[in-house]
XYZ file of C-alpha atoms in Angstrom:
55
model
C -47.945 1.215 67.639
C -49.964 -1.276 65.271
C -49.669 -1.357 62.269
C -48.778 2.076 61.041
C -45.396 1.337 63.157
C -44.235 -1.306 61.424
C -45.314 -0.513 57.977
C -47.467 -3.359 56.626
C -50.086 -0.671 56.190
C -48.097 1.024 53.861
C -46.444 -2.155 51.973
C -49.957 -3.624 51.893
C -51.230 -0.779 49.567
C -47.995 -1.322 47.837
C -48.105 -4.647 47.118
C -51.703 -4.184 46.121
C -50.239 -1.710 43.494
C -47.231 -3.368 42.309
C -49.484 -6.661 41.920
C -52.375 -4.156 39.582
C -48.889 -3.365 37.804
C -47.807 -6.510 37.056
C -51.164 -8.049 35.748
C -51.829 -5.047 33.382
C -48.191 -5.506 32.138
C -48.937 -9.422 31.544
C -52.412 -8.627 29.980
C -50.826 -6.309 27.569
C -48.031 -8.646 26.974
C -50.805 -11.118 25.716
C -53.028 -8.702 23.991
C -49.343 -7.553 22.088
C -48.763 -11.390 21.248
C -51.808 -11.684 19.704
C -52.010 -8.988 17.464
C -48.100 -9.355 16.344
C -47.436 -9.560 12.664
C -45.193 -11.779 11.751
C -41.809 -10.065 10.008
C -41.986 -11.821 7.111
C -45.409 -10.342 6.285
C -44.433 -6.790 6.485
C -41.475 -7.177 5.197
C -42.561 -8.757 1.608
C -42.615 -6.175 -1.165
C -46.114 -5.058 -2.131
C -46.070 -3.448 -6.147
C -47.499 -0.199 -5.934
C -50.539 0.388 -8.470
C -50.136 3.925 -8.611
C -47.080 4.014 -11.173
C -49.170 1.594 -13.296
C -52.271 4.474 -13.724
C -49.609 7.535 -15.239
C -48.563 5.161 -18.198
């Protein structure tokens, strides 16, 4: 009748989880941010060297 009966033992844990969740989720959220590549880099056309070497 402590705290098994009204759950917090259980939703403790949980919250302990959901709270490991969310931090990885932000931290990767950063760490994605700062590697992004900006669309207009890959996007720009890049000659290819190959055709050059068969002439």
């Amino acid at each position: 009748m402590n705290a098994q009966d009204d759950g917090t033992a259980g939703s403790r844990g949980e919250q302990i989880g959901t709270a490991e969740r969310d931090a990885a989720r932000r931290r990767l959220l950063e760490q994605a941010e700062a590697e992004r590549i900006p669309v207009e880099d890959i996007t720009r056309a890049v000659p290819d060297r190959r055709w050059r070497r068969d002439r």
